[in-house]
Short mmCIF file of C-alpha atoms in Angstrom, two decimals:
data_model
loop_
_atom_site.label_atom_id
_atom_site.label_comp_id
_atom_site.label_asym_id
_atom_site.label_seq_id
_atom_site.Cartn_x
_atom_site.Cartn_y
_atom_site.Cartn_z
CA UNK A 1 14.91 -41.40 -12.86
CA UNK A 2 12.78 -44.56 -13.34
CA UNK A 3 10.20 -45.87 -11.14
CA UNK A 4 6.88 -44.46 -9.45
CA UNK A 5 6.43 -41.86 -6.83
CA UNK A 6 7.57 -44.12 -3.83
CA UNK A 7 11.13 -44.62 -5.90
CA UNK A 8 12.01 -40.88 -5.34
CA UNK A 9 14.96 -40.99 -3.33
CA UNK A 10 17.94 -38.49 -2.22
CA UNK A 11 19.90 -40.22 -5.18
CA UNK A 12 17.08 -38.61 -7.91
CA UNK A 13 17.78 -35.45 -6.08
CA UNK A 14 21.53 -36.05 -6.17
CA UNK A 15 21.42 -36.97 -9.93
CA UNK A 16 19.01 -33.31 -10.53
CA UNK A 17 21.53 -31.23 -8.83
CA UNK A 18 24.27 -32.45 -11.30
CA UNK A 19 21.70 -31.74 -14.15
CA UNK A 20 21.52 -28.37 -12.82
CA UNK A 21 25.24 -27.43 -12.42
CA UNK A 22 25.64 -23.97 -14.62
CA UNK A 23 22.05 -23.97 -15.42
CA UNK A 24 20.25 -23.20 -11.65
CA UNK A 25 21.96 -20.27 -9.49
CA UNK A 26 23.63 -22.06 -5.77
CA UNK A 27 21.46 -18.86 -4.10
CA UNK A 28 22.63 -17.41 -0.86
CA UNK A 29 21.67 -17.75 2.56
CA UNK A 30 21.71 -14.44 4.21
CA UNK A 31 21.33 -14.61 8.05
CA UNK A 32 18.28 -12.00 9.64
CA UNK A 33 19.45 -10.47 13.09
CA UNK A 34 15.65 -9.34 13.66
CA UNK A 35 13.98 -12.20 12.90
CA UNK A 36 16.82 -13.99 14.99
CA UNK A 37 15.92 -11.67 17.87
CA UNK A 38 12.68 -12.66 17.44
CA UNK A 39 12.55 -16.10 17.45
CA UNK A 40 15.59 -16.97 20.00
CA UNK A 41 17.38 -18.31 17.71
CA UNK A 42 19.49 -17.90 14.43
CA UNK A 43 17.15 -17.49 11.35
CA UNK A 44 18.71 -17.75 7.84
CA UNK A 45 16.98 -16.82 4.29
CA UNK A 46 17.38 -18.97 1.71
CA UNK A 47 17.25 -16.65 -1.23
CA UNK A 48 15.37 -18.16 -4.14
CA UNK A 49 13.91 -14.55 -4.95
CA UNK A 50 17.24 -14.15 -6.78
CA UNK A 51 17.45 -17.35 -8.64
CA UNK A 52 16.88 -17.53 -12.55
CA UNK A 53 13.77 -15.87 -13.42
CA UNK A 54 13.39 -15.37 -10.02
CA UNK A 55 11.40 -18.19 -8.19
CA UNK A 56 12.24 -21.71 -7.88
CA UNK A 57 10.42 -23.12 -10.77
CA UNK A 58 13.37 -23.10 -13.19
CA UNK A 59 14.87 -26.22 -11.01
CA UNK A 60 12.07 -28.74 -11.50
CA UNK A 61 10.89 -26.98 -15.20
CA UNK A 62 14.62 -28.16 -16.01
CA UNK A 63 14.83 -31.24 -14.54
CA UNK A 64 11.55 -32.63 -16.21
CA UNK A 65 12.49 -31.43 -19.62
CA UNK A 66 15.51 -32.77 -19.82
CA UNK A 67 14.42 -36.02 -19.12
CA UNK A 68 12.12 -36.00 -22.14
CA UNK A 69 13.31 -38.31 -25.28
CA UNK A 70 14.11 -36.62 -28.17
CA UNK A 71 10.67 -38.02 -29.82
CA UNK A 72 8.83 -35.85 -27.21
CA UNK A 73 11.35 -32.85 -27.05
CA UNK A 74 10.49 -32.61 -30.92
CA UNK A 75 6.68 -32.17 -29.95
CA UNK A 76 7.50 -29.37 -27.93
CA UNK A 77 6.23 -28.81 -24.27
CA UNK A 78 3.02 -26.13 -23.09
CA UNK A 79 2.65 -25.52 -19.72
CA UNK A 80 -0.17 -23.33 -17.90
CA UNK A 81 0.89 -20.56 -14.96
CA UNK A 82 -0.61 -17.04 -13.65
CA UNK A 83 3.62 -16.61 -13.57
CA UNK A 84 6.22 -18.04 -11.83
CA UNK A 85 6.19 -21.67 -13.42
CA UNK A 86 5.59 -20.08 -16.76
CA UNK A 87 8.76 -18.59 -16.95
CA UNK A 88 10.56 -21.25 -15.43
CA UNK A 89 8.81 -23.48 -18.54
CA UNK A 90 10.48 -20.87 -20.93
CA UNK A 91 13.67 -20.37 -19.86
CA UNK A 92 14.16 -23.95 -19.54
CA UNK A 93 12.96 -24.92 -22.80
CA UNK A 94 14.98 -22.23 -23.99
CA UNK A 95 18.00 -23.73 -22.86
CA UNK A 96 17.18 -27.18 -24.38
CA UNK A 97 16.42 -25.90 -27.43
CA UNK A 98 12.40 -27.22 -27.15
CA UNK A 99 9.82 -25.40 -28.68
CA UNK A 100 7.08 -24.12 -25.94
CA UNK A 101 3.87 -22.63 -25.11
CA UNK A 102 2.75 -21.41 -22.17
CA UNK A 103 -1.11 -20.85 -21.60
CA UNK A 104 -1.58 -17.90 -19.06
CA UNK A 105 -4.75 -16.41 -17.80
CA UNK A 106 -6.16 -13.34 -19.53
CA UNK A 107 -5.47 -10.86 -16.29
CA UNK A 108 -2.47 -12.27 -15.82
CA UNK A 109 0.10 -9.07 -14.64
CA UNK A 110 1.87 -7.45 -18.06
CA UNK A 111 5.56 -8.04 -16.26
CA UNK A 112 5.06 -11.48 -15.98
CA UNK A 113 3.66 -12.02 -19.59
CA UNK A 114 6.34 -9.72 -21.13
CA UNK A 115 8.87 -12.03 -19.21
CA UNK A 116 7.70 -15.33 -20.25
CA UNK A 117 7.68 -14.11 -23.85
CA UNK A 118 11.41 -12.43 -23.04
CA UNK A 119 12.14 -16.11 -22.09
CA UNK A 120 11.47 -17.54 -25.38
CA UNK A 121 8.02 -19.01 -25.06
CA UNK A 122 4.97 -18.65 -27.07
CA UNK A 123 2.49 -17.00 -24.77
CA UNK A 124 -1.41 -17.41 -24.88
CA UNK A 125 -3.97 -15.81 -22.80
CA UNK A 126 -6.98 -17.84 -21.88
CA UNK A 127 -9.47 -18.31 -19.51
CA UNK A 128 -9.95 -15.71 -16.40
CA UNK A 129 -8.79 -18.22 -13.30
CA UNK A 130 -6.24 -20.33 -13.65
CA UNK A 131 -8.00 -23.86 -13.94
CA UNK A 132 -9.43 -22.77 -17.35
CA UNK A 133 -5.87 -21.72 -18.69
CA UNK A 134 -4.71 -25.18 -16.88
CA UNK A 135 -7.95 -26.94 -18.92
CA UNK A 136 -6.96 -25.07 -22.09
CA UNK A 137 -3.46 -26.37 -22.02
CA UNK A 138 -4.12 -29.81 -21.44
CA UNK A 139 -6.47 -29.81 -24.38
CA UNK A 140 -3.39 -28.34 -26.44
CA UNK A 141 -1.30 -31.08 -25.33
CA UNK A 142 -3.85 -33.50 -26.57
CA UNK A 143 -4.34 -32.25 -29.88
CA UNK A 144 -0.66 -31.29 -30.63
CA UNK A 145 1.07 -33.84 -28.84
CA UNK A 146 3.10 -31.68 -26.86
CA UNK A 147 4.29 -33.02 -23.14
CA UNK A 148 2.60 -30.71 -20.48
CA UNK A 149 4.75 -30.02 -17.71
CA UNK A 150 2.77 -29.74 -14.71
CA UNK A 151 3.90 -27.33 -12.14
CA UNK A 152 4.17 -29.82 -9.18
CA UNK A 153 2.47 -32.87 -9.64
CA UNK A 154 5.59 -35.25 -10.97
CA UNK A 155 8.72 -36.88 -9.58
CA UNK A 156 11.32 -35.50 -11.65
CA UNK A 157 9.56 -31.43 -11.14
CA UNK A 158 9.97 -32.74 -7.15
CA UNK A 159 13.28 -33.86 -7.69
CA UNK A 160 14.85 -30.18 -9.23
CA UNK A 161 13.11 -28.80 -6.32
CA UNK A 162 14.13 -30.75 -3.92
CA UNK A 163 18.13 -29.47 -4.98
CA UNK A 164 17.04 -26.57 -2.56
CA UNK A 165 16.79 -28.87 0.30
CA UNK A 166 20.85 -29.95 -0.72
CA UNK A 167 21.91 -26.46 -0.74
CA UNK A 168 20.26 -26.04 2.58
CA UNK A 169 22.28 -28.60 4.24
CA UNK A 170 25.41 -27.55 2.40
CA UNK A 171 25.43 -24.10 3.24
CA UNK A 172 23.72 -24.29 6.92
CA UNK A 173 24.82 -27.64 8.16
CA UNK A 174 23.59 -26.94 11.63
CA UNK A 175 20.24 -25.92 10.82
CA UNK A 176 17.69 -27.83 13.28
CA UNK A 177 14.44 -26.49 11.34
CA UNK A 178 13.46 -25.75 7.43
CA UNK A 179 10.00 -23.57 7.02
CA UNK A 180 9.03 -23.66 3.24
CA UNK A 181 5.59 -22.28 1.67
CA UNK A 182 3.04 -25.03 0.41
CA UNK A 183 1.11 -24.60 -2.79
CA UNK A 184 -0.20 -27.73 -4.46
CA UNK A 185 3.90 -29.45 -2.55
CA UNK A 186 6.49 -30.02 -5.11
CA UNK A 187 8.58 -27.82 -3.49
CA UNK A 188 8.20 -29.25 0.36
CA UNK A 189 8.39 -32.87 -0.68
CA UNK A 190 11.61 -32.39 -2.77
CA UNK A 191 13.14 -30.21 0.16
CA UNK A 192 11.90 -33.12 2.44
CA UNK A 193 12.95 -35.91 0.46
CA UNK A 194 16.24 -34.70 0.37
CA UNK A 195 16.74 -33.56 3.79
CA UNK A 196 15.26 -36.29 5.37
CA UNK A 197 17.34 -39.10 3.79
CA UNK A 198 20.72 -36.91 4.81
CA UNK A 199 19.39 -35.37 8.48
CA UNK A 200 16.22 -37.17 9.80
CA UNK A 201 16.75 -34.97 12.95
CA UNK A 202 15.89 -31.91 10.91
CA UNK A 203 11.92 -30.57 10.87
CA UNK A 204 10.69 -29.69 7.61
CA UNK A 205 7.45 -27.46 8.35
CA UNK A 206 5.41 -26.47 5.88
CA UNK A 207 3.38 -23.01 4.96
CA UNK A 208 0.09 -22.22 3.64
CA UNK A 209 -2.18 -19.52 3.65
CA UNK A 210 -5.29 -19.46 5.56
CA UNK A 211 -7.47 -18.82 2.61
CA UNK A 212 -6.00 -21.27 0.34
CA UNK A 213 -5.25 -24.32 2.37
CA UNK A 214 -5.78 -27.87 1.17
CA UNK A 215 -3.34 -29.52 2.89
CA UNK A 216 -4.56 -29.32 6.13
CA UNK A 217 -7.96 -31.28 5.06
CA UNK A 218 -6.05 -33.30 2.98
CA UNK A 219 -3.61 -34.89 5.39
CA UNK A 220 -6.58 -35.14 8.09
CA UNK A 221 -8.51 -37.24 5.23
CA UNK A 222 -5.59 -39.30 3.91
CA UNK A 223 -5.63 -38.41 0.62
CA UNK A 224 -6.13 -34.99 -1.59
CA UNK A 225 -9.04 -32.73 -0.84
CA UNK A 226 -10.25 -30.31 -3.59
CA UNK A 227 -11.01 -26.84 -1.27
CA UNK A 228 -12.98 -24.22 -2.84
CA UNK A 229 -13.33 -20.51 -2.44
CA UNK A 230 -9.52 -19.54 -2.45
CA UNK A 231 -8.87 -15.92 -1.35
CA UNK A 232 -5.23 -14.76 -0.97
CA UNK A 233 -2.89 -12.22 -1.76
CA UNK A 234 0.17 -15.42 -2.04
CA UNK A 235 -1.33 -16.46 -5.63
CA UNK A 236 2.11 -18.44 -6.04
CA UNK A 237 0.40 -20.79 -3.29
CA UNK A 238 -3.25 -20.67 -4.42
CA UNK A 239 -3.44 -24.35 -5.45
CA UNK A 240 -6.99 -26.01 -4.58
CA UNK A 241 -5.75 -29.71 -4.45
CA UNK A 242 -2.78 -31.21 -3.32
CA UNK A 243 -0.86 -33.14 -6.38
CA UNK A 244 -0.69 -36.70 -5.91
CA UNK A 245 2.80 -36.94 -5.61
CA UNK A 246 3.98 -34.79 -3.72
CA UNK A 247 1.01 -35.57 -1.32
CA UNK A 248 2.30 -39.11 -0.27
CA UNK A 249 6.07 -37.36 0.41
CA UNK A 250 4.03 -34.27 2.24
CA UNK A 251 2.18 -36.92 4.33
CA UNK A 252 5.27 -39.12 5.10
CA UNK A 253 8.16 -36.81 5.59
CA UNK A 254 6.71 -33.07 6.54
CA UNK A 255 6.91 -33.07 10.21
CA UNK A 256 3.89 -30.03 10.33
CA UNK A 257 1.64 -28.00 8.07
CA UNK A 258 0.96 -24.47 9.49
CA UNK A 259 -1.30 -21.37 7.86
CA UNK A 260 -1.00 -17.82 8.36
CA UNK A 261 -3.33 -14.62 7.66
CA UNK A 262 -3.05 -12.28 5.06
CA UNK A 263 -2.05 -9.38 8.24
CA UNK A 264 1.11 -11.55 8.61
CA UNK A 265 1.80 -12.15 5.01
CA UNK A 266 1.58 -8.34 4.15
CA UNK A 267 3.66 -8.04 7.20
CA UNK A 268 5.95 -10.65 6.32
CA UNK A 269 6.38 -8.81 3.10
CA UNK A 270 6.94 -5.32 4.45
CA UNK A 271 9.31 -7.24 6.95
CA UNK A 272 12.12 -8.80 3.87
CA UNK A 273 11.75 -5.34 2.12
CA UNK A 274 13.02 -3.15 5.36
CA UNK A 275 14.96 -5.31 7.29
CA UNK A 276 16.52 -7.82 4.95
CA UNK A 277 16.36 -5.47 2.28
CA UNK A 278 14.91 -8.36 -0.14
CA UNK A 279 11.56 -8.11 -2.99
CA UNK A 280 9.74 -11.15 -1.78
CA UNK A 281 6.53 -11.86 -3.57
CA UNK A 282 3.57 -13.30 -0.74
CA UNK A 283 3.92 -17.02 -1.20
CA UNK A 284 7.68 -16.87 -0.74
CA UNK A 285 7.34 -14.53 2.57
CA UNK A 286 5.21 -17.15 4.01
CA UNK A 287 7.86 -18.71 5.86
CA UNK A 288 8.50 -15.71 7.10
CA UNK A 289 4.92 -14.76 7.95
CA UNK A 290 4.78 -18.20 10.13
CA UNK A 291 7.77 -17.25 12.20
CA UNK A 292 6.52 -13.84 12.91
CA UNK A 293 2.36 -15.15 13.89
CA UNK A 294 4.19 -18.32 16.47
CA UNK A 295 8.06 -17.35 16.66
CA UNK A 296 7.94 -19.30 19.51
CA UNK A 297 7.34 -22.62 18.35
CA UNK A 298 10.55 -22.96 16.45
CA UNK A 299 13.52 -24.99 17.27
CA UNK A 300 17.17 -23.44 15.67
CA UNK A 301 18.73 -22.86 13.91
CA UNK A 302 16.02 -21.82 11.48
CA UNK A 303 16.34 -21.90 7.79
CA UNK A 304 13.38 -20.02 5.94
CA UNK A 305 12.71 -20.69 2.37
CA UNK A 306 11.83 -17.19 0.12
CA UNK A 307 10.93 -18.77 -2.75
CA UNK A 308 10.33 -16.10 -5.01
CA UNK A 309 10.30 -12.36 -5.92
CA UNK A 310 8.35 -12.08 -8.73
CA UNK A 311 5.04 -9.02 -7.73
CA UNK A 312 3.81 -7.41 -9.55
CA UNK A 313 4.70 -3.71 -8.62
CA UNK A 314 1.27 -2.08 -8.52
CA UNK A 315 0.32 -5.52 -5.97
CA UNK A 316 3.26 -4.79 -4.25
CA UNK A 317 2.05 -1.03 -3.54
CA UNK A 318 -1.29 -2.63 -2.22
CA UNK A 319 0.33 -4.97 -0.26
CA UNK A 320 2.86 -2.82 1.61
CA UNK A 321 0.25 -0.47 2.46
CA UNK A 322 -1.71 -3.22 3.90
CA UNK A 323 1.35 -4.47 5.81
CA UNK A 324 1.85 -0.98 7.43
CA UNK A 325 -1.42 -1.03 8.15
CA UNK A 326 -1.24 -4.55 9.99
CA UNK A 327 1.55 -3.40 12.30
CA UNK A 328 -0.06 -0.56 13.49
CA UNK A 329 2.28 1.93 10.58
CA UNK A 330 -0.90 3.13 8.74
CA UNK A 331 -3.99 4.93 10.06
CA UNK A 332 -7.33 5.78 7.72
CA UNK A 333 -9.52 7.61 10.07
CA UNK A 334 -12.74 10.30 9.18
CA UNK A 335 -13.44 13.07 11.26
CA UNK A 336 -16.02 16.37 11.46
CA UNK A 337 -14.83 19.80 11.57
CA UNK A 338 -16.68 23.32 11.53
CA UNK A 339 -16.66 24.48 8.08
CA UNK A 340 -14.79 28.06 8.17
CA UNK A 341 -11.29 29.35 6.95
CA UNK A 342 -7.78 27.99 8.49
CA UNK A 343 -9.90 25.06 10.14
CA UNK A 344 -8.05 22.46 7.76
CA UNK A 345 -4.81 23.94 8.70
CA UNK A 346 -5.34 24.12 12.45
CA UNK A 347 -6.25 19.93 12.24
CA UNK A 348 -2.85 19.58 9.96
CA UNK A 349 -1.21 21.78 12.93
CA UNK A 350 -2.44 18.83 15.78
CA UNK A 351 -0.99 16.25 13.56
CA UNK A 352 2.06 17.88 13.39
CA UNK A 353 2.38 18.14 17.04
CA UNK A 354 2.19 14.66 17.41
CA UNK A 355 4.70 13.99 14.36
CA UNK A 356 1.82 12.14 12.31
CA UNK A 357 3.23 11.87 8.86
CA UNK A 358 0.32 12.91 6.37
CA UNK A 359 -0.12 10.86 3.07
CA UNK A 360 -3.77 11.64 1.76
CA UNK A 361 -6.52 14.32 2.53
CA UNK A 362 -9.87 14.28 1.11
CA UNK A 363 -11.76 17.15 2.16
CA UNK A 364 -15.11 16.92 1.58
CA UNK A 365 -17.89 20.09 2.33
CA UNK A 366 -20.62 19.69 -0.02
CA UNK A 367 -22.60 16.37 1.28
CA UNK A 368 -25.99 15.89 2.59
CA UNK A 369 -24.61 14.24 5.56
CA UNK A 370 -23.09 17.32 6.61
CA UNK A 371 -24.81 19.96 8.75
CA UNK A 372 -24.48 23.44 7.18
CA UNK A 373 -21.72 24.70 9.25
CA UNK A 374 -19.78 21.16 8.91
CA UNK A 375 -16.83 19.48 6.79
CA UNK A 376 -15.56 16.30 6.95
CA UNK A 377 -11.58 15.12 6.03
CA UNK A 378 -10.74 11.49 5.57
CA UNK A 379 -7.10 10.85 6.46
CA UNK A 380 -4.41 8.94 5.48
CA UNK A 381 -1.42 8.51 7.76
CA UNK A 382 2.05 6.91 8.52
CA UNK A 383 2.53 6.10 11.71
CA UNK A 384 5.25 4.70 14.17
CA UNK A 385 2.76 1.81 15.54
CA UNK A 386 0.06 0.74 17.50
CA UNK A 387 1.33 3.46 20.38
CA UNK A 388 1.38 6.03 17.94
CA UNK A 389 -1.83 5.83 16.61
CA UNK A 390 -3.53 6.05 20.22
CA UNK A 391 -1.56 8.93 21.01
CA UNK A 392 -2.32 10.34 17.62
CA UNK A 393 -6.15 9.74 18.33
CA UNK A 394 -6.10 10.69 21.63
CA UNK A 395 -4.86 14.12 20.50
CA UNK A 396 -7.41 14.66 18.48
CA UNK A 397 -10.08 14.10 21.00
CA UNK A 398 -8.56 16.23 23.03
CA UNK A 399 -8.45 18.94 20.44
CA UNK A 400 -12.30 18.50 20.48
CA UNK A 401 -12.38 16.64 17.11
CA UNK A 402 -15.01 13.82 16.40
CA UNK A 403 -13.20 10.66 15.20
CA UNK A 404 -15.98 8.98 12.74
CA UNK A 405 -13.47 5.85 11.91
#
């Protein structure tokens, strides 16, 4: 694949998919009646939650290590990921019989680390955010020698992802509209760079999330913007910067750029589990989350990208509790009762009326907020939705209780 960033062509991505034959999973498309419903029109999932080691990565990781020469496949590789490109580094490298490290940060979640190592790569923790572990392997590439394989900022890591956009086409050759999520862009320019060249007609619309978005300065400045002060649950799209190359082919080929909040990635989440029956990870429900916050705006048939299903499971706990509680499925609420025997059970009673399903109570009588004669319970409850919960707290006002939140 010689030449600079503007070479990159459909013919790279051509030449990446036959690299790829036996070694990258062809993942399914599985159609979604309720998000089709939705939207008005058919919506497909492309399934890269089930690919090998269970994102995308391992397409591009591949790709870029097998082009190394043997001289630089003999110094070994390192690579530096909170997860999903880590493993994609090892199993690759695996594969090729190349030596590798892989730098990830020191909170990084056990699953991931124990499956990196599983994968055949030397693992070491360093730094607490990811920029020092990304710091710490460059400096490890300098003084070893060993090629670092950066997650998205090369042609030949765009190209292996861009073998998505092929399969797309392939296995949905009506599809009028491709949503993918948008970290620092490999995976949106190689999708784009592919489709584009074979179905111009075809929108490519890209996904990030509200707290971490630096395309959206980026492309209004014409060139990368460093954004600070990233907050989201999606930490496989928590890139501050744009890469270089994948920002020229995100500027020139991405028809649009979209964000979405945290409610509708938790919901988004919640969503692929239930309905779709699919463990999504946040970044790769973000496709998901944009056709659920404007489903509206999309022209079909719609092809969304999951891109991967590696969560952690104790985040994924958090996360689905916070998705229940963004559609109106989970209620906390704090209320005062008189202090005296059975007047815990009568309050369980009015919930049960009203078919509230009960997950916590904390019942709490000694407190120097309480009057003498008073109690208060914090709930936790599973609800139907947003009608549900006003019915629910209606009936407790009317049962003469005093709803503190």
């Amino acid at each position: 694949m010689a030449g600079g960033p503007a070479a990159l062509t459909v013919d790279d991505v051509h030449e990446a998919h036959k690299m790829l034959s036996g070694v990258a999973r062809a993942t399914a498309m599985e159609g979604s009646r309720y998000l089709s419903g939705l939207v008005g029109t058919p919506v497909h999932l492309k399934c890269e939650n089930l690919q090998r080691t269970g994102s995308f990565k391992i397409r591009g990781a591949y790709v870029r290590i097998a082009g190394l020469s043997e001289e630089e496949r003999a110094a070994g590789v390192v690579a530096a990921s909170a997860g999903n490109h880590a493993q994609g580094v090892a199993l690759a490298a695996s594969l090729l019989g190349v030596r590798s490290t892989v730098f990830m940060p020191v909170g990084a979640p056990l699953p991931k680390v124990a499956a990196t190592r599983d994968y055949g790569a030397e693992v070491r923790l360093h730094g607490q955010v990811v920029d020092e572990t990304l710091a710490a392997a460059q400096e490890y590439a300098r003084e070893t020698g060993a090629v670092f394989i950066h997650p998205f900022d090369h042609r030949d890591i765009i190209a292996g992802q861009g073998t998505v956009g092929l399969e797309i086409l392939e296995q949905c050759p009506e599809v009028r509209t491709i949503v993918v999520g948008v970290g620092g862009g490999g995976l949106a320019a190689g999708v784009a760079v592919a489709v584009k060249a074979l179905r111009p007609d075809v929108k490519v619309i890209g996904v990030q999330a509200a707290g971490a978005a630096c395309y959206p300065p980026s492309l209004a400045a014409g060139h990368p913007v460093a954004v600070d002060g990233l907050s989201t649950m999606a930490d496989g799209i928590k890139v501050g910067r744009p890469g270089e190359v994948p920002f020229r082919i995100v500027e020139a080929l991405v028809d649009e750029v979209r964000t979405v909040s945290e409610d509708a990635l938790s919901s988004a989440l919640l969503l692929c589990l239930e309905r779709a029956k699919m463990v999504v990870e946040p970044a790769g429900a973000s496709p998901v989350a944009a056709l659920l916050s404007e489903p509206e705006t999309f022209d079909g048939p719609v092809v969304a990208v999951l891109s991967g299903g590696n969560v952690d499971p104790l985040l994924m706990q958090r996360i689905l509790r916070h998705g229940m509680a963004a559609a109106g499925r989970y209620l906390s609420l704090r209320l005062r009762l008189t202090d005296r025997p059975g007047a815990l059970a009568t309050l369980l009673g009015v919930l049960s009326d009203v078919d509230a399903n009960v997950l916590d109570v904390i019942h709490v009588r000694t407190d120097p907020r309480l009057g003498l004669t008073e109690a208060e319970v914090e709930l936790h409850l599973e609800t139907t939705g947003p009608e549900h919960c006003a019915e629910l707290s209606t009936a407790l006002r009317a049962a003469g209780y005093r709803v503190m939140a």
